[in-house]
Coordinates of C-alpha atoms and ligand atoms in Angstrom, one line a residue:
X1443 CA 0.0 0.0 0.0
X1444 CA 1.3 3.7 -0.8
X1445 CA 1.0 6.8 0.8
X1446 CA -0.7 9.3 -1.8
X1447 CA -1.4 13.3 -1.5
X1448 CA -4.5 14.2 -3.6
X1449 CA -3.8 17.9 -4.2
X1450 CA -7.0 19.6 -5.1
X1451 CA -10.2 17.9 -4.0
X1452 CA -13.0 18.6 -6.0
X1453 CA -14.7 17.2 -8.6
X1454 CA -11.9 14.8 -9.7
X1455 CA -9.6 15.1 -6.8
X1456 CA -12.1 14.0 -3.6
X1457 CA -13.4 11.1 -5.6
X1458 CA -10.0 9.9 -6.9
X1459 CA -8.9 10.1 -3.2
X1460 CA -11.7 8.1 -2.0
X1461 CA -11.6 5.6 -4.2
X1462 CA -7.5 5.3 -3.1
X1463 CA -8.2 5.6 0.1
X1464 CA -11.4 2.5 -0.2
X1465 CA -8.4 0.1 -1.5
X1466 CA -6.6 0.9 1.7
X1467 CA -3.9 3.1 0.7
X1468 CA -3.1 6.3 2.9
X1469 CA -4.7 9.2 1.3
X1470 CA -4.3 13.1 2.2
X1471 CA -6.6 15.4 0.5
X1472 CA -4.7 18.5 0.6
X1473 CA -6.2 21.7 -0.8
X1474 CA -6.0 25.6 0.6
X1475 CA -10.3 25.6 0.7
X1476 CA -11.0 25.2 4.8
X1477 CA -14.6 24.3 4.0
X1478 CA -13.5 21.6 1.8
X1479 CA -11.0 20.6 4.2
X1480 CA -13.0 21.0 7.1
X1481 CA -15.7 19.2 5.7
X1482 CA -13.6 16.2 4.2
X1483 CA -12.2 15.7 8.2
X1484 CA -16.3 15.3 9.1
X1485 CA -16.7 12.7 6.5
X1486 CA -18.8 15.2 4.2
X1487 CA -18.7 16.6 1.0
X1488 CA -19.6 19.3 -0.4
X1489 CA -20.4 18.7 -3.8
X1490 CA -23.4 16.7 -5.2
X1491 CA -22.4 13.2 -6.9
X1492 CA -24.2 9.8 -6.5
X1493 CA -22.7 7.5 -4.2
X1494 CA -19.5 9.8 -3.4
X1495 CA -20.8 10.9 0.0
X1496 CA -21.1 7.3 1.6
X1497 CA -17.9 6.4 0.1
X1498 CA -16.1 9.3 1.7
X1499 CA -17.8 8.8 4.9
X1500 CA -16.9 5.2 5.0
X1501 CA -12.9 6.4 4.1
X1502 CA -12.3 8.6 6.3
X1503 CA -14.1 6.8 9.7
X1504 CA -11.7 3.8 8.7
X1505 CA -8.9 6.4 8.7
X1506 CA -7.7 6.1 5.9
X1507 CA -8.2 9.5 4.0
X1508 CA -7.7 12.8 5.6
X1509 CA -7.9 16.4 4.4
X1510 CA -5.1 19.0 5.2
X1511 CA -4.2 22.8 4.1
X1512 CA -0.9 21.8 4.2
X1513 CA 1.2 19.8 1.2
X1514 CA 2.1 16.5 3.5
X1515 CA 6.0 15.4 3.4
X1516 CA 6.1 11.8 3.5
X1517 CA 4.3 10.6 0.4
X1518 CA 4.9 8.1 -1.9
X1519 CA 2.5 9.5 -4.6
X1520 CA 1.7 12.9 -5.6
X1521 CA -1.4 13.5 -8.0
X1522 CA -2.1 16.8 -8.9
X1523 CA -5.9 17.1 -9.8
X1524 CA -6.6 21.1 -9.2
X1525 CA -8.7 23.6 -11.6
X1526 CA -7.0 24.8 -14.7
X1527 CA -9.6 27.7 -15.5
X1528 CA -9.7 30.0 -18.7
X1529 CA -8.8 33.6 -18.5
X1530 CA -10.5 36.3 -20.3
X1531 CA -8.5 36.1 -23.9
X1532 CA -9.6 32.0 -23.5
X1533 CA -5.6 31.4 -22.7
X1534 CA -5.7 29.1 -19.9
X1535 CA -5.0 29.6 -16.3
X1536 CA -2.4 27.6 -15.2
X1537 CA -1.4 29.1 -12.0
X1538 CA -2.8 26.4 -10.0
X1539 CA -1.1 23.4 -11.9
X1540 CA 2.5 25.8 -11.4
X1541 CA 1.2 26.6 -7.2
X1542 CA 0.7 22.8 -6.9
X1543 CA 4.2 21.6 -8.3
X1544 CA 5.9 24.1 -6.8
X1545 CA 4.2 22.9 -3.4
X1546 CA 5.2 19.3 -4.5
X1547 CA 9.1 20.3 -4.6
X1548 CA 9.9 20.6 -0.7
X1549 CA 8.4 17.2 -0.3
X1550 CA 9.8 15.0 -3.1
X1551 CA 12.5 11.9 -2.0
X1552 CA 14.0 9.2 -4.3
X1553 CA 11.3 6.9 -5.7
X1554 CA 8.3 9.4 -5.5
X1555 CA 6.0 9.9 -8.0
X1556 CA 4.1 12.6 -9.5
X1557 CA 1.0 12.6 -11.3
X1558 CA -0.9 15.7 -13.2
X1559 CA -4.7 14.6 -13.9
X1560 CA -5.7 18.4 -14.7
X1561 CA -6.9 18.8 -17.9
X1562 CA -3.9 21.4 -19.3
X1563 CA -2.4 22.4 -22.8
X1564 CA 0.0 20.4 -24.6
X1565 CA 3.3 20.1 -23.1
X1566 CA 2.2 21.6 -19.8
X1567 CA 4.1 18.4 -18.0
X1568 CA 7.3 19.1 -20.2
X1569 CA 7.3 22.5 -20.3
X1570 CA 5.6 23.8 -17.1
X1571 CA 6.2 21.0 -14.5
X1572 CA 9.6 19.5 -15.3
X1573 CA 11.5 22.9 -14.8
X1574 CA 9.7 23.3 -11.4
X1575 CA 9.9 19.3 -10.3
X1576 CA 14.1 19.7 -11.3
X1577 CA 14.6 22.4 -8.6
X1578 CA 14.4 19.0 -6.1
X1579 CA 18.1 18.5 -7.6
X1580 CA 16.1 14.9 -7.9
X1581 CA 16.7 13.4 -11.7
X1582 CA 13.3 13.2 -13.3
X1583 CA 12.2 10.0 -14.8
X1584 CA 15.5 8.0 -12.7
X1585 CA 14.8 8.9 -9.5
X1586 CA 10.7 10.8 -9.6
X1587 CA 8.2 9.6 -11.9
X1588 CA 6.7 11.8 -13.4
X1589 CA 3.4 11.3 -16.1
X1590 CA 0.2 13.2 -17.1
X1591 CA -3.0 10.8 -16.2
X1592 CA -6.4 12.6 -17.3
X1593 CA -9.5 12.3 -15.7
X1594 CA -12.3 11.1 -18.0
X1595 CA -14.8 10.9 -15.7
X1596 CA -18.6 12.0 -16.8
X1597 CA -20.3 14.0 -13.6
X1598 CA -23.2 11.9 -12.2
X1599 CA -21.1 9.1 -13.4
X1600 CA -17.7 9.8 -11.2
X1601 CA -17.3 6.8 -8.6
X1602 CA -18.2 4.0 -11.9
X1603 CA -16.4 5.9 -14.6
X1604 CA -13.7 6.1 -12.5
X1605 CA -13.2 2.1 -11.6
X1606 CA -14.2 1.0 -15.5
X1607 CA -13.3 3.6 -18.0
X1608 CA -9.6 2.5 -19.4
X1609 CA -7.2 4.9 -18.8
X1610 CA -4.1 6.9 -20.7
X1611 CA -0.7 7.2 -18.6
X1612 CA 1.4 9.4 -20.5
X1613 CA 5.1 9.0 -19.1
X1614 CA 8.1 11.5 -19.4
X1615 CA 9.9 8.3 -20.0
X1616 CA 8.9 4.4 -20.3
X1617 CA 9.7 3.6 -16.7
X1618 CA 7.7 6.7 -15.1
X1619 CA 5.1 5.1 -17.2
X1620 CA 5.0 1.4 -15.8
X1621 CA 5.7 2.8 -12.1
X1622 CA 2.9 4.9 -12.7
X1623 CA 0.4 2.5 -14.1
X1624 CA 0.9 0.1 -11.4
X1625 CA -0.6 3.0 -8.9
X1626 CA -3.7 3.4 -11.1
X1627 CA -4.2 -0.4 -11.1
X1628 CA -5.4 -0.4 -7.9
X1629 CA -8.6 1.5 -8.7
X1630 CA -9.0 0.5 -12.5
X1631 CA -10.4 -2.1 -13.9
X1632 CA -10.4 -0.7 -17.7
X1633 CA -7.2 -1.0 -19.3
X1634 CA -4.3 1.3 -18.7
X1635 CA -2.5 2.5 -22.2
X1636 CA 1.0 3.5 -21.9
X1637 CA 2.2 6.3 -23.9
X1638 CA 4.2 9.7 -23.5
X1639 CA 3.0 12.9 -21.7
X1640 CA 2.2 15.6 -24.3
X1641 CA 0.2 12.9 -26.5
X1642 CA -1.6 12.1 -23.2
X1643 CA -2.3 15.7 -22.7
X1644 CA -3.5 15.8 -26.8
X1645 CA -5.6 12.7 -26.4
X1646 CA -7.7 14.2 -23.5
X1647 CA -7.8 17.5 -24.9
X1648 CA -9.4 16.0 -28.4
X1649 CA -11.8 13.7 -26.4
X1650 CA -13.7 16.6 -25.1
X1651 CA -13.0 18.4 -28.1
X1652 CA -14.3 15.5 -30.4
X1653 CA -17.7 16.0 -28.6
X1654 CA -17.7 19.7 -28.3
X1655 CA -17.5 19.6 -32.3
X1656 CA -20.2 17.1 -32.8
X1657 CA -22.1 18.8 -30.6
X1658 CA -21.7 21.8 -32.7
X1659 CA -23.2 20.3 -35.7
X1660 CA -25.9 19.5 -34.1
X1661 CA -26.6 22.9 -33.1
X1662 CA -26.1 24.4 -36.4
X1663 CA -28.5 22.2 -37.5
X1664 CA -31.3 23.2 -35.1
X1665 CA -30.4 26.8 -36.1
X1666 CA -30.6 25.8 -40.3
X1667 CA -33.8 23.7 -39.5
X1668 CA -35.9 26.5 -37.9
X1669 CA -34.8 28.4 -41.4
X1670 CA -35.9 25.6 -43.6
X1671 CA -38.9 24.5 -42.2
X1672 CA -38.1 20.8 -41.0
X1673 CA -37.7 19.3 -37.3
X1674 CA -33.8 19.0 -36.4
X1675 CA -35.1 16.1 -33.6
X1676 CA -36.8 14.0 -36.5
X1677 CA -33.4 14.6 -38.5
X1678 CA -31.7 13.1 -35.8
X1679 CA -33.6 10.3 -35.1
X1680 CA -33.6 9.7 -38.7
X1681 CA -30.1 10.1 -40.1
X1682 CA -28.8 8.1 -37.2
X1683 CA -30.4 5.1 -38.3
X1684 CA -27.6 5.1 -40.9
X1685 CA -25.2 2.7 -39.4
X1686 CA -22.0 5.0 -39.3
X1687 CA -23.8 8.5 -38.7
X1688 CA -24.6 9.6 -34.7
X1689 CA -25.8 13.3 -34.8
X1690 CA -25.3 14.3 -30.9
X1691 CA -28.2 16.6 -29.4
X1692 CA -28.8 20.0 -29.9
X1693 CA -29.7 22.5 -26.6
X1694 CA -28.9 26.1 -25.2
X1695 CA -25.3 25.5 -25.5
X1696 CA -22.2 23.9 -24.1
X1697 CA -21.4 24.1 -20.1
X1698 CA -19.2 22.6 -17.7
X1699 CA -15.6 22.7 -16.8
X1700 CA -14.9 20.3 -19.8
X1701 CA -15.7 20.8 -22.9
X1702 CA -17.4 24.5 -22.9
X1703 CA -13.3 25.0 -21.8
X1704 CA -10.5 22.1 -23.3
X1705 CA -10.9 22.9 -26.7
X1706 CA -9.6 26.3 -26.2
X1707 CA -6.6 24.8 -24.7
X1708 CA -5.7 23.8 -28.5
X1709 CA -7.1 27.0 -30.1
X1710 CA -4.3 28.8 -27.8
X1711 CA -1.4 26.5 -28.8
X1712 CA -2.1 26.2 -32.7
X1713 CA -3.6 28.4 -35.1
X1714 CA -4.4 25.3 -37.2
X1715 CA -7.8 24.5 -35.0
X1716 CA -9.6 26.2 -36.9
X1717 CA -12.6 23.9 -36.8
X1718 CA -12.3 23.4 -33.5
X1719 CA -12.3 27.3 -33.1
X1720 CA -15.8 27.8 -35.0
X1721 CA -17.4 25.0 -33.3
X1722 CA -16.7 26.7 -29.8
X1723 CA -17.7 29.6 -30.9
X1724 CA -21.1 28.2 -32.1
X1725 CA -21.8 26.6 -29.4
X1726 CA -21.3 29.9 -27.0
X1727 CA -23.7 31.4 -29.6
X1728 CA -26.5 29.1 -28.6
X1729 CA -27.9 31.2 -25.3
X1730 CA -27.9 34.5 -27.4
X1731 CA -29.9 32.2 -30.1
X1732 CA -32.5 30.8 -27.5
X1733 CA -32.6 34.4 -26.2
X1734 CA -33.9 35.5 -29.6
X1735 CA -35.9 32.9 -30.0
X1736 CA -37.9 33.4 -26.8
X1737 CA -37.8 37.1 -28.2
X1738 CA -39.6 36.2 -31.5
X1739 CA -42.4 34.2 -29.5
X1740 CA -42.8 36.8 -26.7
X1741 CA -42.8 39.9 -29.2
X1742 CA -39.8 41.5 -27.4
X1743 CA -38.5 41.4 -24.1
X1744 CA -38.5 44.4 -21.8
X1745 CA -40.8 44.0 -19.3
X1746 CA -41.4 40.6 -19.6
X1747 CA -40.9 37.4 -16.8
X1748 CA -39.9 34.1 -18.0
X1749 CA -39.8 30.9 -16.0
X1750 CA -36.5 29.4 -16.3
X1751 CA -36.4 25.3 -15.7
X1752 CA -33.0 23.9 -14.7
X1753 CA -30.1 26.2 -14.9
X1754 CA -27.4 23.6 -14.0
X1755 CA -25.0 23.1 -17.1
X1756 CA -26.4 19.3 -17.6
X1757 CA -29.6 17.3 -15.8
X1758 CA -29.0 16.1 -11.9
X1759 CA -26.2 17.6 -10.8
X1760 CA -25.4 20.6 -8.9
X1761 CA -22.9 22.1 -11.1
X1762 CA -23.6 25.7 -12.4
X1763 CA -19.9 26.1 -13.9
X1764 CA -20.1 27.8 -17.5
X1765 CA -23.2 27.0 -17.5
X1766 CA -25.2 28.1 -21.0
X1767 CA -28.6 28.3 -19.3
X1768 CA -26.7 30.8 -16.7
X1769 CA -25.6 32.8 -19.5
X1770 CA -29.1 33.1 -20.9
X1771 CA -30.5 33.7 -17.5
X1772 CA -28.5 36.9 -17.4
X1773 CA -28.7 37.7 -21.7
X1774 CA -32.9 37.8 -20.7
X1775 CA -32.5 40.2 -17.6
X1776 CA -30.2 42.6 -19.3
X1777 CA -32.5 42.8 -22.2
X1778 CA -35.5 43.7 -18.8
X1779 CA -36.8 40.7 -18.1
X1780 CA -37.8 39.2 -14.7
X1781 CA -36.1 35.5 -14.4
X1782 CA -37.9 33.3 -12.0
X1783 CA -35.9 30.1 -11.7
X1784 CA -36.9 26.7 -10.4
X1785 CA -33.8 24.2 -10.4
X1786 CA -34.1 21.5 -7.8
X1787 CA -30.3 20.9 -7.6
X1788 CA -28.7 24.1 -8.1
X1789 CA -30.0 24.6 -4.1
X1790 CA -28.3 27.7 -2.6
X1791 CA -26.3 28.2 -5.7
X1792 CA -29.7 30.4 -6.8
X1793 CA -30.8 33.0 -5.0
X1794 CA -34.7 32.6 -5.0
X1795 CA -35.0 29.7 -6.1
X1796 CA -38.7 28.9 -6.9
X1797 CA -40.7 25.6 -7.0
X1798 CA -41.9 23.9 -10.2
X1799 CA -45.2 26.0 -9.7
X1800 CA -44.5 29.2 -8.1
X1801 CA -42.1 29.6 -10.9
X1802 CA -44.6 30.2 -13.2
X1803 CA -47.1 32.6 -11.6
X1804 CA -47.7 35.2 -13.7
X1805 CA -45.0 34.6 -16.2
X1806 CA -45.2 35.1 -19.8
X1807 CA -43.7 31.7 -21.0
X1808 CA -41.9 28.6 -19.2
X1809 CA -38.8 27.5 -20.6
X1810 CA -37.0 24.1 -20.2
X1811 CA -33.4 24.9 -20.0
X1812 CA -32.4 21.3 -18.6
X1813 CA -34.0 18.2 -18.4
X1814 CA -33.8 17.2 -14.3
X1815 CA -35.6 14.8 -13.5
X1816 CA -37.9 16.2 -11.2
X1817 CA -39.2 18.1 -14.6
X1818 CA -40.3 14.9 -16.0
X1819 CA -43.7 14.9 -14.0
X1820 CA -44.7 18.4 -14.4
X1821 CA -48.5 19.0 -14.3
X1822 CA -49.0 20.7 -17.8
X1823 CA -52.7 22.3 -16.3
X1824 CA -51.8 23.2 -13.2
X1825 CA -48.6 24.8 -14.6
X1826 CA -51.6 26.5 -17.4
X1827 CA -53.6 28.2 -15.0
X1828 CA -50.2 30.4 -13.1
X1829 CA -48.7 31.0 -16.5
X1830 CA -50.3 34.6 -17.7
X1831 CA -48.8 34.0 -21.2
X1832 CA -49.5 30.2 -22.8
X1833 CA -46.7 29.6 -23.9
X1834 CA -43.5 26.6 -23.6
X1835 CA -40.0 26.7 -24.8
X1836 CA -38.8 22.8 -24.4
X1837 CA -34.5 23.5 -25.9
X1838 CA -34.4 19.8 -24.6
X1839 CA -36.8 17.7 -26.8
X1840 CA -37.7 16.4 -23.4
X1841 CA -41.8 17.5 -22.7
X1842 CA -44.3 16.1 -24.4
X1843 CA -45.7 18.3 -26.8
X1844 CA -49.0 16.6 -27.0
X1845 CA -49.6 16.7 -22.7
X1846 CA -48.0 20.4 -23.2
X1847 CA -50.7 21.2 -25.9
X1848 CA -53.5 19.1 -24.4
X1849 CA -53.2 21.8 -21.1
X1850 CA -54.2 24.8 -23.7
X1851 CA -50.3 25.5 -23.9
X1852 CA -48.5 26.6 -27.1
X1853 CA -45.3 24.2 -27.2
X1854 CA -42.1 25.4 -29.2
X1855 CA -39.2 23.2 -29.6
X1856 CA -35.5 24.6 -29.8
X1857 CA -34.8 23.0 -33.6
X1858 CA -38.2 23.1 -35.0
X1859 CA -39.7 25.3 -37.1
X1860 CA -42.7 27.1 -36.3
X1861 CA -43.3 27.0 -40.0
X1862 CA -42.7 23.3 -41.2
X1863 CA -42.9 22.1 -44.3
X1864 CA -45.9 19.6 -44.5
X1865 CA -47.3 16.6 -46.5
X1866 CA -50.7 18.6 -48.9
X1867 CA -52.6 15.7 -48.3
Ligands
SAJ1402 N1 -24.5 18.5 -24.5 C1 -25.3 18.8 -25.6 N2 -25.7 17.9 -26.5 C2 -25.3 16.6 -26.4 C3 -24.4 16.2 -25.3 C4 -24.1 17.2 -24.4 O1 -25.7 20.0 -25.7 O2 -25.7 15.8 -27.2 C5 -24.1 19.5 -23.5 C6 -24.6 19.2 -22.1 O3 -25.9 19.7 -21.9 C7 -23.5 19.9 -21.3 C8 -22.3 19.8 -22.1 O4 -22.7 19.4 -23.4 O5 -23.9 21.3 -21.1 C9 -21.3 18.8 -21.6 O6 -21.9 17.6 -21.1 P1 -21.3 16.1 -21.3 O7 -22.2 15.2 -20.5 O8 -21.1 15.9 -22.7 O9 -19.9 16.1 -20.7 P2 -19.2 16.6 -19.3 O10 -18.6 18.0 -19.5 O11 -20.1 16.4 -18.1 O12 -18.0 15.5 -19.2 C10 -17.0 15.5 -20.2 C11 -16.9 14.0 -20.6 N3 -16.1 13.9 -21.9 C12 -16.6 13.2 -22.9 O13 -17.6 12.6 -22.9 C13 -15.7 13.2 -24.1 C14 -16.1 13.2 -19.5 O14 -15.9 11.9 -19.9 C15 -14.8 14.0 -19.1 O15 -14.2 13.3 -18.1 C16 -15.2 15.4 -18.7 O16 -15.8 16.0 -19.8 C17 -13.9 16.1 -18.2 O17 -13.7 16.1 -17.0 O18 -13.1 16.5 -19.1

């Protein structure tokens, strides 16, 4: 069993700890957040995900994973997992990665081994870590291991993703590698694929990029579908009965840490992703497209109230990080409307947060921004008789616009024309 410092633990770092600390290794969670700390030493978390809160409850009564503010000396393993954010000019923020190693240098012995599971630019472990790790006077890759290991975990999905999905260990050299592959076996059962760092760094980087494209497509298709009169949902469903053709979703946009963010990370380092450039762009369009769309079936905006379902960046989770339906929350009250928001997970992280039915009183039209599950048995009459104006947006394809019409309500669908071409007889 190894010692192992977790250093950031949130969304990747707390589960990656438990699940270290549930095959008996010893596990510190370090991280400069007290509440996160503080909470970690009670056995409670402070983040919604299925299953993590037993988990970490059971860890840390057997003993077995602590938190500290402080970067502990005496470890075997240390795996960086902390936030690498986007500034401003989408360039991205990698002063937590540098804090982290830089806290890792003090500490390091003969044999250690250091892991970066951030999501960062190409070359970030060559170029960024190495010179940092080599003030140690320690040889890297002879005497520290050194390797990038992303996380591929989906939120909502963390604790199984994390024990099945296979995993990429890209080494600074073949032996950092193996030595750090055989930490990871512990927790994985998918298989571990050896390779170097900066093509680990590339292959995460184009996973999430991969979907943020697709997902693109999809959206541009909504948009050209409300031009040309068809149904972008019955598109879908149709084209991807073609055995080699899978058309993702359409929606208000792109959120979460991942892949509203990663494929900027390639955007700054080469002026060749130009595709990958558009499609970002596209998909931030998408909240200043529903906006207008809610517009054009309103008659304007000023003065209006809208009732705003799910504002979390994807269904049953907590997670409001870049997320689109946040962004359209605040496009709508800039342009004078009043925002009533019902979102059964987002909890505290909304101030006035209304129930399913209060949230419509009086409001001009209810929009489905995500698709939670509490949503799915919404009372279509009951929600009729508060709403003042008759009208749904669903951007989810997820109400049924039969039970939405059969309550006297008007149902639009984010991808479907008002205007569609039909069969004359
Ligand atoms: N979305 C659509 N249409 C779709 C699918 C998703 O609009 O057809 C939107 C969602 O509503 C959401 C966003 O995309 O706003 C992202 O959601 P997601 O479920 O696709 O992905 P994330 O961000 O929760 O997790 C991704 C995963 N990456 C891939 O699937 C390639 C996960 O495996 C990664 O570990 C994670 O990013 C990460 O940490 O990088």
């Amino acid at each position: 069993m190894k010692s192992i410092c977790v250093i950031g633990i949130g969304y990747v770092g707390l589960p990656t700890a438990a699940m270290f600390a549930s095959k008996g290794h010893k596990v510190v969670g370090y991280d400069l957040n007290e509440k996160a700390v503080n909470a970690l030493n009670k056995g409670e978390i402070i983040i919604e995900e299925p299953g993590l809160g037993e988990l970490v409850k059971r860890v840390v009564e057997e003993g077995n994973l602590v938190g500290s503010t402080q970067c502990p000396k005496d470890c075997d393993v240390y795996i960086i997992a902390v936030p690498t954010p986007i500034n401003s000019d989408k360039t991205a923020d990698m002063r937590y990665v540098k804090s982290a190693t830089r806290a890792i240098v003090p500490c390091l012995e003969e044999g250690n081994i250091v892991v970066l599971e951030s999501t960062s630019p190409p070359r970030t472990v060559e170029d960024l870590m190495l010179p940092i790790l080599k003030e140690s006077g320690l040889k890297m890759g002879e005497q520290v291991y050194v390797a990038h290991s992303p996380e591929r975990i989906l939120p909502g999905k963390v604790l199984e993703e994390l024990r099945t999905n296979s995993r990429i260990v890209g080494g600074i050299n073949k032996k950092s590698s193996e030595e750090v592959k055989k930490v990871y076996e512990s927790i994985v059962e998918g298989e571990i694929f050896l390779t170097t760092s900066t093509t680990a760094e590339m292959c995460k980087l184009m996973e999430n990029t991969f979907r943020d494209v697709n997902i693109a497509l999809a959206n541009e298709l909504a948009k050209m579908s409300e031009e040309l009169g068809v149904n972008a949902w019955e598109v879908i469903s149709l084209a991807n009965q073609h055995p080699r053709v899978n058309i993702l979703s359409p929606g208000p946009g792109v959120g979460g840490h991942c892949i509203a963010l990663d494929p900027w990370f390639l955007v700054e380092k080469s002026d060749k992703a130009r595709l990958i450039n558009r499609a970002r762009l596209n998909n931030d369009s998408m909240p200043s497209y529903v906006k207008g769309k809610i517009s054009g079936i309103l008659g304007g905006l000023e003065g209006k109230t809208v009732a705003l379902y799910g504002v979390t960046y994807k269904p049953n989770i907590d997670d409001v990080r870049e997320s689109p339906v946040m962004v359209l929350k605040k496009l709508l009250e800039e342009a004078g409307v009043k925002v009533n928001v019902c979102d059964p997970h987002a909890g505290e992280k909304i101030k006035d947060n209304y129930g399913i039915y209060d949230c419509a009183k009086d409001a001009d039209i209810a929009v489905l921004g995500v698709n939670h599950k509490e949503f799915e048995s919404v009372d279509f009459a009951k929600l009729a008789h508060l709403l003042k104006g008759k009208n749904v947006l669903d951007t989810r394809n997820f109400w049924s616009a039969a039970s939405v019409e059969e309550a006297g309500l008007k149902y639009y669908l984010l991808g479907k024309s008002d205007n569609m071409v039909k069969w004359e007889n």
